[in-house]
Short mmCIF file of C-alpha atoms in Angstrom, two decimals:
data_model
loop_
_atom_site.label_atom_id
_atom_site.label_comp_id
_atom_site.label_asym_id
_atom_site.label_seq_id
_atom_site.Cartn_x
_atom_site.Cartn_y
_atom_site.Cartn_z
CA UNK A 1 -0.01 -0.11 -0.09
CA UNK A 2 1.31 3.36 -0.95
CA UNK A 3 1.28 6.12 1.63
CA UNK A 4 1.60 9.50 0.15
CA UNK A 5 4.67 11.39 1.54
CA UNK A 6 6.58 8.54 2.55
CA UNK A 7 8.90 8.24 -0.70
CA UNK A 8 11.41 10.20 -2.25
CA UNK A 9 10.96 13.34 0.33
CA UNK A 10 11.91 14.52 3.78
CA UNK A 11 9.33 11.73 5.22
CA UNK A 12 11.49 8.81 3.71
CA UNK A 13 12.08 7.70 7.47
CA UNK A 14 8.84 9.13 9.50
CA UNK A 15 9.43 11.03 12.64
CA UNK A 16 7.63 10.17 15.70
CA UNK A 17 7.72 13.19 17.56
CA UNK A 18 7.24 16.73 16.23
CA UNK A 19 10.17 19.00 15.36
CA UNK A 20 8.59 22.50 15.62
CA UNK A 21 5.19 23.83 17.04
CA UNK A 22 2.94 26.73 15.99
CA UNK A 23 0.29 27.94 18.54
CA UNK A 24 -2.91 28.65 16.52
CA UNK A 25 -3.92 31.62 18.58
CA UNK A 26 -5.31 34.68 16.89
CA UNK A 27 -2.04 36.63 16.37
CA UNK A 28 -0.55 33.45 14.57
CA UNK A 29 -3.57 32.03 12.64
CA UNK A 30 -7.24 33.03 11.27
CA UNK A 31 -9.81 30.11 11.47
CA UNK A 32 -10.37 28.58 7.93
CA UNK A 33 -7.06 29.82 6.48
CA UNK A 34 -4.25 27.37 5.55
CA UNK A 35 -2.07 26.48 8.38
CA UNK A 36 1.29 27.83 7.84
CA UNK A 37 3.79 25.41 6.00
CA UNK A 38 1.22 22.92 5.20
CA UNK A 39 1.49 23.11 1.37
CA UNK A 40 3.28 19.72 1.06
CA UNK A 41 2.20 17.85 4.41
CA UNK A 42 -0.16 18.43 6.82
CA UNK A 43 0.24 18.87 10.87
CA UNK A 44 -0.96 16.99 13.77
CA UNK A 45 -2.80 18.98 16.35
CA UNK A 46 -2.41 19.30 20.49
CA UNK A 47 -5.76 20.47 21.84
CA UNK A 48 -5.33 22.25 25.29
CA UNK A 49 -8.90 22.85 26.25
CA UNK A 50 -12.10 20.68 25.53
CA UNK A 51 -13.94 21.45 22.37
CA UNK A 52 -15.54 20.37 19.26
CA UNK A 53 -13.42 21.13 16.28
CA UNK A 54 -13.51 20.99 12.62
CA UNK A 55 -10.47 20.44 10.33
CA UNK A 56 -9.48 19.90 6.78
CA UNK A 57 -7.31 16.74 6.47
CA UNK A 58 -4.31 16.89 3.92
CA UNK A 59 -6.47 14.71 1.45
CA UNK A 60 -9.14 17.32 1.46
CA UNK A 61 -11.75 15.76 3.63
CA UNK A 62 -13.62 18.09 6.23
CA UNK A 63 -14.25 16.33 9.66
CA UNK A 64 -15.88 17.37 12.73
CA UNK A 65 -14.53 15.95 15.80
CA UNK A 66 -16.89 16.33 18.76
CA UNK A 67 -15.82 16.11 22.33
CA UNK A 68 -12.22 16.13 21.91
CA UNK A 69 -10.68 16.46 25.40
CA UNK A 70 -8.04 18.91 26.93
CA UNK A 71 -4.71 17.25 26.69
CA UNK A 72 -5.31 15.23 23.34
CA UNK A 73 -3.10 14.84 20.46
CA UNK A 74 -4.87 14.60 17.04
CA UNK A 75 -2.46 12.12 14.89
CA UNK A 76 -3.85 13.48 11.74
CA UNK A 77 -2.52 15.26 8.73
CA UNK A 78 -4.45 18.56 9.26
CA UNK A 79 -4.13 21.63 6.78
CA UNK A 80 -6.85 23.95 7.99
CA UNK A 81 -8.86 24.50 11.33
CA UNK A 82 -12.20 25.62 9.97
CA UNK A 83 -14.24 25.74 13.36
CA UNK A 84 -14.03 25.65 16.89
CA UNK A 85 -16.45 25.35 19.71
CA UNK A 86 -14.47 27.59 21.99
CA UNK A 87 -13.11 31.08 21.36
CA UNK A 88 -9.23 31.06 20.85
CA UNK A 89 -7.67 33.21 23.42
CA UNK A 90 -4.83 35.58 22.63
CA UNK A 91 -2.81 33.94 25.26
CA UNK A 92 -2.98 30.82 23.07
CA UNK A 93 -2.89 27.21 24.23
CA UNK A 94 -6.07 26.14 22.74
CA UNK A 95 -4.86 24.50 19.51
CA UNK A 96 -1.24 23.83 18.79
CA UNK A 97 -0.21 22.65 15.40
CA UNK A 98 2.89 20.02 15.52
CA UNK A 99 5.34 19.84 12.69
#
């Protein structure tokens, strides 16, 4: 089975841990915009507070995830966060993109 992104690029040997992060707080990110630097591969997300969240996956699917608990890691390749049931605070920490 072919897995996109695992042959002939930086992911030939997949990493288990993130090497960079971006807090998706309002000063860094606007809901519905593409998450920075996800043109070739999506990011995993860390969710800091309990919420419902709608994301666009690398393959283009839009997914509503209900009842995501605080402290959760979402191991999916996300390119956009399109909606959240909580207001993203200027202080940050609600949604972290993990590269």
